[in-house]
Short mmCIF file of C-alpha atoms in Angstrom, two decimals:
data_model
loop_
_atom_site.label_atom_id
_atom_site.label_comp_id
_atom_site.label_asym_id
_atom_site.label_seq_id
_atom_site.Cartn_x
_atom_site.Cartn_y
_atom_site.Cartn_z
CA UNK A 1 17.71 11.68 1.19
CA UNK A 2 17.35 12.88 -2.10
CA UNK A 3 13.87 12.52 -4.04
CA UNK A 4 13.27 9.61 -6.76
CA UNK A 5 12.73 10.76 -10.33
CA UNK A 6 8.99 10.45 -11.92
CA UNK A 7 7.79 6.82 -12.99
CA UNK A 8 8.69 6.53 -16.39
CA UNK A 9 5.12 4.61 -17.17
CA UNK A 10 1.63 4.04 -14.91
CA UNK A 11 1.52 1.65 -12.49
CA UNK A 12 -0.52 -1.49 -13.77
CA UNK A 13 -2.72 -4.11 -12.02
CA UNK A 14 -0.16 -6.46 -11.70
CA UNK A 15 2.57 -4.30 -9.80
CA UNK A 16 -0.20 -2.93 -7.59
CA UNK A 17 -1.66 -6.94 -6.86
CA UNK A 18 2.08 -7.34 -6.02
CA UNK A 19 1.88 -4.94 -3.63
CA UNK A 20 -1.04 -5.86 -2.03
CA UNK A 21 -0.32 -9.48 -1.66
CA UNK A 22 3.29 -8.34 0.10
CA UNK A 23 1.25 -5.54 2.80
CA UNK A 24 -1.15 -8.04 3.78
CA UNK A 25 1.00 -11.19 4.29
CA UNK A 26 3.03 -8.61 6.53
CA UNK A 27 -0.42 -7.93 8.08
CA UNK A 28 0.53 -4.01 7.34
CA UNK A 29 -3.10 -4.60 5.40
CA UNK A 30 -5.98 -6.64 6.83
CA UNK A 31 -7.43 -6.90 3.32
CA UNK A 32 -7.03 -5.37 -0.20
CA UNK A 33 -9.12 -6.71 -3.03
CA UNK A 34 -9.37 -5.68 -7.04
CA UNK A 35 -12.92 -5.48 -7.82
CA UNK A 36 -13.72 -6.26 -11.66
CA UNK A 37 -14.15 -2.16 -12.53
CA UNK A 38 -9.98 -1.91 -11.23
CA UNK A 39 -10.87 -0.54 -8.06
CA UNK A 40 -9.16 -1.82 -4.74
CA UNK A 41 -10.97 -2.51 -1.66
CA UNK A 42 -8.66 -1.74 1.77
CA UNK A 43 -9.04 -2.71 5.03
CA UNK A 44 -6.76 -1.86 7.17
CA UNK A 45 -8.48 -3.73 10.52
CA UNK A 46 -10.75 -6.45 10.40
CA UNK A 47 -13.69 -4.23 12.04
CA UNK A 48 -12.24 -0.94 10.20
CA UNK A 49 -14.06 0.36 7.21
CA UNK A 50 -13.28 -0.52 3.64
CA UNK A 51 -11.71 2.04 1.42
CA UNK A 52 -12.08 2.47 -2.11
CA UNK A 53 -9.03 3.65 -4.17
CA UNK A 54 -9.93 4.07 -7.64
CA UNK A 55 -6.75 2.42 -9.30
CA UNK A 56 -3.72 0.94 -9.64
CA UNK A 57 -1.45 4.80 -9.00
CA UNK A 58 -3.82 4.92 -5.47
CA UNK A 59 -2.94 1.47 -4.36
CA UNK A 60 1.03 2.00 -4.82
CA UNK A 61 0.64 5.59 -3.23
CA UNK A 62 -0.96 3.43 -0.24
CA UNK A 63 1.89 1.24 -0.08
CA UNK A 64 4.48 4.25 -0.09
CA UNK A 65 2.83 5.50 2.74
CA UNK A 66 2.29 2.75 5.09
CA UNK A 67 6.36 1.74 4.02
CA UNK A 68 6.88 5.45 4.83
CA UNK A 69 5.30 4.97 8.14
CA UNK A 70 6.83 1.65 8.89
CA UNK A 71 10.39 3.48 8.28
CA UNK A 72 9.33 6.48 10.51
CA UNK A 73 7.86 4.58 13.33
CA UNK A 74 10.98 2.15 13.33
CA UNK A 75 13.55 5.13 13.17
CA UNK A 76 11.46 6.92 16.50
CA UNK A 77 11.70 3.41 18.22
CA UNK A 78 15.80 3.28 18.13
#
């Protein structure tokens, strides 16, 4: 596998709202919610604690690395 090239730009609110909205309907994410500072709230069980990822860069690194995880634990499983 060789490694993707640097974003060109940041990630913005929008891309990382996408994001969220696909890892929770999937139920890979119990919750994620943008507070009004930009900050996302994660949970990933409903008793679990929240998390607080400061942006928009730490809610796509989340998603890389529960789709990292999802590709891993599928790849184990065949």
């Amino acid at each position: 596998m060789t490694p993707r090239s640097p974003r060109s730009s940041d990630p913005t609110a929008a891309e990382a709202g996408a994001w969220a909205d696909v890892l929770v309907r999937r139920r890979l994410l119990h919750a994620a919610v943008r507070t009004p500072t930009g900050q996302w709230l994660v949970q990933n069980h409903p008793d679990g604690e929240v998390r607080v990822l400061t942006g928009p860069a730490d809610a796509l690194a989340l998603a890389a690395a529960i789709q990292h995880h999802t590709r891993i634990t599928r790849l184990e499983s065949r």
